[in-house]
C-alpha cells in the first residue's frame, strides 16, 4: 500500500505536468511575439495614400428572416494605408478621456479610432498605447457603427458609411461633454446623433429622426461592430477569443473565428441581450436596452480577399408620422476588460461595474472565468482584496497562498499525520518483506492489518497534492485571463507576473551577453531557466527529500527526477504561478515537519540530503 500511495502521487504529479505542457507551454512567448509584431506594424512606413471604402454589412430590414449578409465587393484589391493616413483622410471629432483617446469620423459617423492610453504594448511605459479601433483602409479595420435602415423596398435616403455628417457646435467628446451630429437627407428627414462617453469605456448613442416630409416613414434602429481580417489568437481552450454575447434565454454564446467561418451566420431573436467581439484583454460590445427586442446576428463574410467578422442587431421598426420624431438609444463598451469595470457576479463579494450599473444580463462573462468560475472568481477577488491592502500582486499571491493553507489546514494536518504514522511503521513493513519475501499476497494482508491497527490511511498522502491542483489551475487562469495581472510587477527583476521569469542560468542571469531565445523556438524556450523556477525546483526537491526513499527503484527514479522536470516545465509559465508554487512548497515543508515532530516521527530532511550528497561523493571516488 505504501507503493500504491507513491504510485498514485507520482501519477497525479505526472498528469499535472502533461496537462500543463500540452495546454500552457509557450503562452508567454507567444504573447511577447504578439506585442513585438504589433510594435513592428506601427513602425512600418506608410504606403501610397488613399482610403478605399471597405463597407460593413448593414443589417437588412423587411422580414424577420432577412438578416442575410449583403456586403458590397470592392472593384479592386484595397490599398492599405497607415492609421495616420486613414485618420487624416476625413474630418473628425476628437475623443479625450482619462482612459481612451481617439476620434469619431464624420464620414459615416463611425467610432473607428480608439487607443487605450493606460495600457501599453510592453512593460516599458514609453511603448505605444494599445490600439483597439482602426478606420477602414488600414491593415486591420475595427469599428462600431450605428443608425437606421429603411423597410424593404423603401426609397428613403438613409445615412450610411459614406455620409458626411456635420457637427453642431464644436469641441471634443469628453466625459460630461457630449457631441451632436446632424444630417439632412433633403427629403424631409433630419437625423441627429448625440454621443456621450463616461470616464471609463462606455459610449452612449442617442439617435433622433424628425420627419417634416409628406409621408410617414418606417425605420429600423441598428448597431454593429465590424472587424476586418482574422486576428491572431492564443488558441488555447482555457480562453475564448472571438464573437461573444449573452442573448436572453439562449444564454452565453461564444463563437471562435474558425467556428463562425464554418457557420457563416448565426441569428438570434431575443430580449435582454448583449453581443460583441472579445480579445484576451480587450473587447467591444453592444449593450442595447435590456427591454429591447433584438434580431441579433454573428456573421463571417468574405469582402474581396478579406475575411470580415461582425456582430449586430436590428430592433423593432418605428413608424415616424409627418411632423413626428423617432428615437433610438444604444450603448457601446470599447476598452479593457477590467473586472471592476465589467463587473463580477459572485455571492456576497462581487464587483458591480457596468454589469450592475446597467442591469445587464451576465455581462461579467465578457471575462472568461471558465467552467470553474466558482474557484477562479473568488481566487481573483482574494488577490484583488490583498492587492488593495499591500499594493503588489506578487505579495498578494503570497498572502492568498497562506490563506489557502489555513483554509485547508485541518485536512492537510490529517494527511500529514497519517503520513507520519506511516513512517513510524516502516520498520514493521520492512520486516514483513523479510518474513514473506515470495508471498506478495501475504505481505499485503499483513500490511492492511498494521494499517488498520494503527488507523493509517495509506492514500492520505495524496490529499495535499489533490487540494493543490484546483488552486494551481485557478491561479493560472486568473494570471492568464485577467488584465489586472498583465504587466503587474513583483520585486527585483520580475516586472510582469503574467510573463515568465526573464532571467536564465544559461547566461549567468544576465552577466553574459547571450539571449537563449536567439537559438529559435525549438531550443530557446528550454534554456529560459530563471531564478524563480530554480527556487521552485529546490523547494520541491526539499519536499521530496522530507519523505523516506521509495523502496521501488522505478518510483525512486520518478521522484528523483520530478523536481528537475518541473523546474524546466514551469520555467515557461507565468512568474506569478512559479512564485506561488515555490512559496507553497516551502509552507508545505514547514507544515509537514511540524506535524511529524508533533507525532514523534523524526524529520529526515537533512539526513536524506546528507545521504544524497554522500552517495554522490562516494560514486565520484
CSV table of C-alpha atoms in Angstrom, one decimal, residues 178-474:
chain,number,residue,atom,x,y,z
A,178,UNK,CA,-21.3,65.1,-25.4
A,179,UNK,CA,-21.2,65.9,-29.1
A,180,UNK,CA,-24.1,66.2,-31.5
A,181,UNK,CA,-24.0,65.3,-35.2
A,182,UNK,CA,-26.6,66.2,-37.9
A,183,UNK,CA,-27.6,65.0,-41.3
A,184,UNK,CA,-30.4,66.3,-43.5
A,185,UNK,CA,-31.4,64.0,-46.3
A,186,UNK,CA,-33.0,66.8,-48.3
A,187,UNK,CA,-36.3,64.9,-48.5
A,188,UNK,CA,-37.8,65.9,-45.1
A,189,UNK,CA,-35.8,63.7,-42.8
A,190,UNK,CA,-33.3,65.2,-40.3
A,191,UNK,CA,-31.1,62.8,-38.4
A,192,UNK,CA,-29.4,63.9,-35.2
A,193,UNK,CA,-27.0,61.8,-33.2
A,194,UNK,CA,-25.8,62.7,-29.7
A,195,UNK,CA,-22.8,60.8,-28.5
A,196,UNK,CA,-21.6,60.8,-24.9
A,197,UNK,CA,-18.8,59.0,-23.0
A,198,UNK,CA,-18.1,58.3,-19.4
A,199,UNK,CA,-14.7,58.3,-17.7
A,200,UNK,CA,-14.1,54.6,-18.4
A,201,UNK,CA,-15.1,52.8,-21.6
A,202,UNK,CA,-18.9,53.4,-22.2
A,203,UNK,CA,-20.3,55.3,-25.1
A,204,UNK,CA,-24.0,56.2,-25.2
A,205,UNK,CA,-25.5,57.0,-28.5
A,206,UNK,CA,-28.9,58.6,-28.9
A,207,UNK,CA,-30.4,58.8,-32.4
A,208,UNK,CA,-33.4,61.1,-33.3
A,209,UNK,CA,-35.1,61.4,-36.6
A,210,UNK,CA,-37.5,64.3,-37.4
A,211,UNK,CA,-40.0,63.9,-40.3
A,212,UNK,CA,-41.2,67.0,-42.0
A,213,UNK,CA,-41.8,65.3,-45.3
A,214,UNK,CA,-45.1,64.5,-47.0
A,215,UNK,CA,-45.4,60.8,-45.8
A,216,UNK,CA,-44.8,58.6,-42.8
A,217,UNK,CA,-41.5,56.7,-42.7
A,218,UNK,CA,-40.8,53.3,-41.2
A,219,UNK,CA,-37.2,52.8,-39.9
A,220,UNK,CA,-35.4,50.1,-38.0
A,221,UNK,CA,-32.6,51.1,-35.5
A,222,UNK,CA,-29.4,49.0,-35.8
A,223,UNK,CA,-26.0,48.8,-34.3
A,224,UNK,CA,-22.9,46.8,-35.4
A,225,UNK,CA,-19.3,46.1,-34.6
A,226,UNK,CA,-17.2,45.1,-37.6
A,227,UNK,CA,-13.7,43.6,-37.6
A,228,UNK,CA,-11.7,43.0,-40.8
A,229,UNK,CA,-9.1,40.3,-41.1
A,230,UNK,CA,-8.8,37.3,-38.9
A,231,UNK,CA,-6.9,38.4,-35.7
A,232,UNK,CA,-4.1,36.4,-34.1
A,233,UNK,CA,-5.5,34.4,-31.1
A,234,UNK,CA,-3.7,32.4,-28.4
A,235,UNK,CA,-5.5,29.2,-29.5
A,236,UNK,CA,-5.9,27.7,-26.0
A,237,UNK,CA,-9.0,26.0,-24.7
A,238,UNK,CA,-9.0,28.0,-21.4
A,239,UNK,CA,-9.5,31.3,-23.2
A,240,UNK,CA,-12.3,32.3,-25.6
A,241,UNK,CA,-11.4,34.9,-28.3
A,242,UNK,CA,-13.9,35.9,-30.9
A,243,UNK,CA,-17.6,36.7,-31.1
A,244,UNK,CA,-19.5,36.6,-27.8
A,245,UNK,CA,-22.8,37.5,-26.4
A,246,UNK,CA,-25.3,36.7,-23.7
A,247,UNK,CA,-28.5,36.5,-25.6
A,248,UNK,CA,-31.6,36.3,-23.5
A,249,UNK,CA,-32.8,32.9,-22.6
A,250,UNK,CA,-30.3,31.3,-25.0
A,251,UNK,CA,-27.6,32.2,-22.6
A,252,UNK,CA,-23.9,32.6,-23.3
A,253,UNK,CA,-23.0,32.3,-27.0
A,254,UNK,CA,-19.3,32.0,-27.9
A,255,UNK,CA,-18.1,31.6,-31.5
A,256,UNK,CA,-14.4,31.5,-32.2
A,257,UNK,CA,-13.3,32.8,-35.6
A,258,UNK,CA,-12.9,29.3,-37.1
A,259,UNK,CA,-16.3,28.3,-35.9
A,260,UNK,CA,-18.1,31.3,-37.3
A,261,UNK,CA,-16.2,30.9,-40.6
A,262,UNK,CA,-17.7,27.5,-40.8
A,263,UNK,CA,-21.2,28.5,-39.8
A,264,UNK,CA,-21.2,31.8,-41.8
A,265,UNK,CA,-24.2,33.3,-40.0
A,266,UNK,CA,-25.9,32.7,-36.6
A,267,UNK,CA,-29.1,34.6,-35.8
A,268,UNK,CA,-30.9,35.1,-32.5
A,269,UNK,CA,-34.3,36.7,-31.8
A,270,UNK,CA,-34.0,37.7,-28.2
A,271,UNK,CA,-34.8,40.2,-25.4
A,272,UNK,CA,-32.3,41.3,-22.8
A,273,UNK,CA,-29.1,40.6,-24.5
A,274,UNK,CA,-25.7,42.0,-25.4
A,275,UNK,CA,-23.1,41.0,-28.0
A,276,UNK,CA,-19.6,41.9,-29.2
A,277,UNK,CA,-16.1,40.8,-30.1
A,278,UNK,CA,-13.5,39.9,-27.4
A,279,UNK,CA,-9.8,39.5,-27.3
A,280,UNK,CA,-7.7,38.2,-24.4
A,281,UNK,CA,-7.6,41.6,-22.6
A,282,UNK,CA,-9.8,43.9,-24.7
A,283,UNK,CA,-13.3,43.9,-26.0
A,284,UNK,CA,-16.0,45.8,-27.7
A,285,UNK,CA,-19.7,45.1,-27.1
A,286,UNK,CA,-23.1,46.4,-28.0
A,287,UNK,CA,-25.3,47.0,-24.9
A,288,UNK,CA,-28.8,47.7,-26.0
A,289,UNK,CA,-31.6,48.5,-23.6
A,290,UNK,CA,-32.4,45.3,-21.6
A,291,UNK,CA,-36.1,45.6,-22.7
A,292,UNK,CA,-35.4,45.9,-26.4
A,293,UNK,CA,-36.4,43.1,-28.8
A,294,UNK,CA,-33.4,42.2,-31.0
A,295,UNK,CA,-32.8,40.4,-34.2
A,296,UNK,CA,-29.1,39.7,-33.3
A,297,UNK,CA,-26.5,38.2,-35.5
A,298,UNK,CA,-23.0,36.8,-35.6
A,299,UNK,CA,-21.5,36.6,-39.1
A,300,UNK,CA,-18.4,36.0,-41.1
A,301,UNK,CA,-18.1,37.3,-44.7
A,302,UNK,CA,-15.6,37.5,-47.4
A,303,UNK,CA,-15.2,41.0,-48.8
A,304,UNK,CA,-12.9,40.7,-51.7
A,305,UNK,CA,-10.0,38.7,-50.3
A,306,UNK,CA,-10.5,39.9,-46.7
A,307,UNK,CA,-12.4,38.0,-44.1
A,308,UNK,CA,-14.7,40.2,-42.0
A,309,UNK,CA,-16.4,39.4,-38.7
A,310,UNK,CA,-19.5,41.3,-37.4
A,311,UNK,CA,-21.9,41.3,-34.5
A,312,UNK,CA,-25.0,43.4,-35.0
A,313,UNK,CA,-28.6,43.7,-34.1
A,314,UNK,CA,-31.8,45.1,-35.6
A,315,UNK,CA,-34.6,46.5,-33.4
A,316,UNK,CA,-38.3,46.6,-34.0
A,317,UNK,CA,-39.4,49.2,-36.6
A,318,UNK,CA,-40.6,52.7,-35.7
A,319,UNK,CA,-43.1,54.5,-37.9
A,320,UNK,CA,-42.4,58.2,-37.8
A,321,UNK,CA,-45.5,60.2,-38.7
A,322,UNK,CA,-45.5,63.5,-40.6
A,323,UNK,CA,-44.2,66.1,-38.1
A,324,UNK,CA,-43.2,63.4,-35.7
A,325,UNK,CA,-39.9,62.2,-34.3
A,326,UNK,CA,-38.4,58.7,-33.8
A,327,UNK,CA,-35.7,57.9,-31.2
A,328,UNK,CA,-33.3,55.1,-30.5
A,329,UNK,CA,-30.8,54.5,-27.8
A,330,UNK,CA,-27.6,52.4,-28.0
A,331,UNK,CA,-24.5,51.8,-25.9
A,332,UNK,CA,-21.0,50.6,-26.7
A,333,UNK,CA,-18.4,49.2,-24.4
A,334,UNK,CA,-15.0,49.5,-26.0
A,335,UNK,CA,-12.0,49.1,-23.8
A,336,UNK,CA,-10.1,46.9,-21.3
A,337,UNK,CA,-11.8,44.0,-19.6
A,338,UNK,CA,-11.1,45.3,-16.1
A,339,UNK,CA,-13.0,43.3,-13.5
A,340,UNK,CA,-14.0,46.3,-11.5
A,341,UNK,CA,-15.3,48.0,-14.7
A,342,UNK,CA,-17.0,45.0,-16.3
A,343,UNK,CA,-18.3,43.6,-13.0
A,344,UNK,CA,-18.2,40.2,-11.3
A,345,UNK,CA,-21.3,38.3,-10.2
A,346,UNK,CA,-20.4,36.4,-7.0
A,347,UNK,CA,-22.4,35.9,-3.8
A,348,UNK,CA,-21.6,38.4,-1.0
A,349,UNK,CA,-18.3,39.5,-2.6
A,350,UNK,CA,-18.9,40.5,-6.2
A,351,UNK,CA,-17.9,43.7,-8.0
A,352,UNK,CA,-20.7,45.8,-9.6
A,353,UNK,CA,-19.2,47.5,-12.6
A,354,UNK,CA,-21.3,48.0,-15.8
A,355,UNK,CA,-23.0,44.6,-15.1
A,356,UNK,CA,-24.8,46.0,-12.1
A,357,UNK,CA,-24.9,49.7,-13.1
A,358,UNK,CA,-26.7,49.0,-16.3
A,359,UNK,CA,-28.6,45.9,-15.0
A,360,UNK,CA,-27.1,43.8,-17.8
A,361,UNK,CA,-27.6,40.1,-18.4
A,362,UNK,CA,-24.4,38.4,-17.1
A,363,UNK,CA,-22.0,41.0,-18.6
A,364,UNK,CA,-19.3,39.7,-16.3
A,365,UNK,CA,-19.0,36.7,-18.6
A,366,UNK,CA,-17.2,39.0,-21.0
A,367,UNK,CA,-14.2,38.0,-18.9
A,368,UNK,CA,-13.6,34.3,-19.5
A,369,UNK,CA,-13.7,32.9,-15.9
A,370,UNK,CA,-14.2,29.4,-17.3
A,371,UNK,CA,-16.2,26.4,-16.2
A,372,UNK,CA,-14.7,26.5,-12.8
A,373,UNK,CA,-15.8,30.1,-12.2
A,374,UNK,CA,-16.7,29.2,-8.6
A,375,UNK,CA,-13.0,28.8,-8.0
A,376,UNK,CA,-11.5,31.4,-10.3
A,377,UNK,CA,-13.8,34.3,-9.3
A,378,UNK,CA,-13.1,34.0,-5.5
A,379,UNK,CA,-9.4,33.5,-6.3
A,380,UNK,CA,-9.3,36.8,-8.2
A,381,UNK,CA,-11.4,38.6,-5.6
A,382,UNK,CA,-9.0,37.4,-2.9
A,383,UNK,CA,-6.0,38.5,-4.9
A,384,UNK,CA,-7.6,41.9,-5.7
A,385,UNK,CA,-8.5,42.4,-2.0
A,386,UNK,CA,-5.0,41.9,-0.8
A,387,UNK,CA,-3.6,43.9,-3.7
A,388,UNK,CA,-5.6,46.9,-2.5
A,389,UNK,CA,-4.1,46.4,1.0
A,390,UNK,CA,-0.4,45.9,0.1
A,391,UNK,CA,-0.2,47.4,-3.4
A,392,UNK,CA,1.6,44.5,-5.0
A,393,UNK,CA,0.0,41.5,-6.7
A,394,UNK,CA,3.1,39.3,-6.0
A,395,UNK,CA,2.8,39.9,-2.3
A,396,UNK,CA,-1.0,39.3,-2.7
A,397,UNK,CA,-0.2,35.9,-4.2
A,398,UNK,CA,1.9,35.0,-1.2
A,399,UNK,CA,-0.8,36.1,1.2
A,400,UNK,CA,-3.5,34.2,-0.7
A,401,UNK,CA,-1.3,31.1,-0.6
A,402,UNK,CA,-1.1,31.4,3.2
A,403,UNK,CA,-4.9,31.9,3.3
A,404,UNK,CA,-5.5,28.7,1.3
A,405,UNK,CA,-3.1,26.8,3.5
A,406,UNK,CA,-5.1,28.0,6.6
A,407,UNK,CA,-8.4,27.1,4.9
A,408,UNK,CA,-7.3,23.5,4.3
A,409,UNK,CA,-5.2,23.2,7.4
A,410,UNK,CA,-7.4,20.6,9.2
A,411,UNK,CA,-7.4,18.3,6.1
A,412,UNK,CA,-3.7,18.7,5.5
A,413,UNK,CA,-3.0,18.0,9.1
A,414,UNK,CA,-4.8,14.7,9.0
A,415,UNK,CA,-3.0,13.9,5.8
A,416,UNK,CA,0.5,14.7,7.1
A,417,UNK,CA,-0.4,13.0,10.4
A,418,UNK,CA,-1.3,9.8,8.5
A,419,UNK,CA,2.0,10.1,6.6
A,420,UNK,CA,3.9,10.5,9.8
A,421,UNK,CA,2.3,7.4,11.3
A,422,UNK,CA,3.1,5.5,8.1
A,423,UNK,CA,6.8,6.4,8.5
A,424,UNK,CA,6.7,5.1,12.1
A,425,UNK,CA,5.6,1.7,10.9
A,426,UNK,CA,8.3,1.5,8.2
A,427,UNK,CA,10.4,-1.0,10.2
A,428,UNK,CA,7.4,-3.3,10.6
A,429,UNK,CA,6.7,-3.1,6.9
A,430,UNK,CA,10.4,-3.9,6.1
A,431,UNK,CA,10.1,-6.9,8.5
A,432,UNK,CA,7.1,-8.2,6.6
A,433,UNK,CA,9.1,-8.3,3.4
A,434,UNK,CA,11.8,-10.4,5.1
A,435,UNK,CA,9.2,-12.8,6.7
A,436,UNK,CA,7.3,-13.3,3.4
A,437,UNK,CA,9.8,-12.5,0.7
A,438,UNK,CA,8.0,-14.5,-2.0
A,439,UNK,CA,4.4,-14.1,-0.9
A,440,UNK,CA,3.1,-10.7,-2.1
A,441,UNK,CA,-0.5,-11.5,-1.1
A,442,UNK,CA,0.5,-12.3,2.4
A,443,UNK,CA,2.6,-9.1,2.6
A,444,UNK,CA,-0.5,-7.0,1.5
A,445,UNK,CA,-2.7,-8.8,4.0
A,446,UNK,CA,-0.3,-8.1,6.9
A,447,UNK,CA,0.2,-4.5,5.8
A,448,UNK,CA,-3.6,-4.0,5.9
A,449,UNK,CA,-3.7,-5.3,9.4
A,450,UNK,CA,-0.9,-3.0,10.5
A,451,UNK,CA,-2.7,0.0,8.9
A,452,UNK,CA,-6.0,-1.0,10.5
A,453,UNK,CA,-4.4,-1.4,13.9
A,454,UNK,CA,-2.5,2.0,13.7
A,455,UNK,CA,-5.5,3.7,12.0
A,456,UNK,CA,-3.5,4.7,8.9
A,457,UNK,CA,-5.0,5.8,5.6
A,458,UNK,CA,-2.4,4.7,3.0
A,459,UNK,CA,-3.6,7.1,0.3
A,460,UNK,CA,-3.9,10.1,2.7
A,461,UNK,CA,-0.5,11.5,1.5
A,462,UNK,CA,-2.1,12.3,-1.9
A,463,UNK,CA,-4.6,14.7,-0.3
A,464,UNK,CA,-2.3,17.8,-0.1
A,465,UNK,CA,-1.5,17.4,-3.8
A,466,UNK,CA,-5.1,16.9,-4.8
A,467,UNK,CA,-6.0,20.1,-2.8
A,468,UNK,CA,-3.2,22.0,-4.6
A,469,UNK,CA,-4.3,21.1,-8.1
A,470,UNK,CA,-7.6,23.2,-8.3
A,471,UNK,CA,-5.8,26.1,-6.6
A,472,UNK,CA,-2.9,25.8,-9.1
A,473,UNK,CA,-5.3,25.9,-12.1
A,474,UNK,CA,-7.5,28.6,-10.8
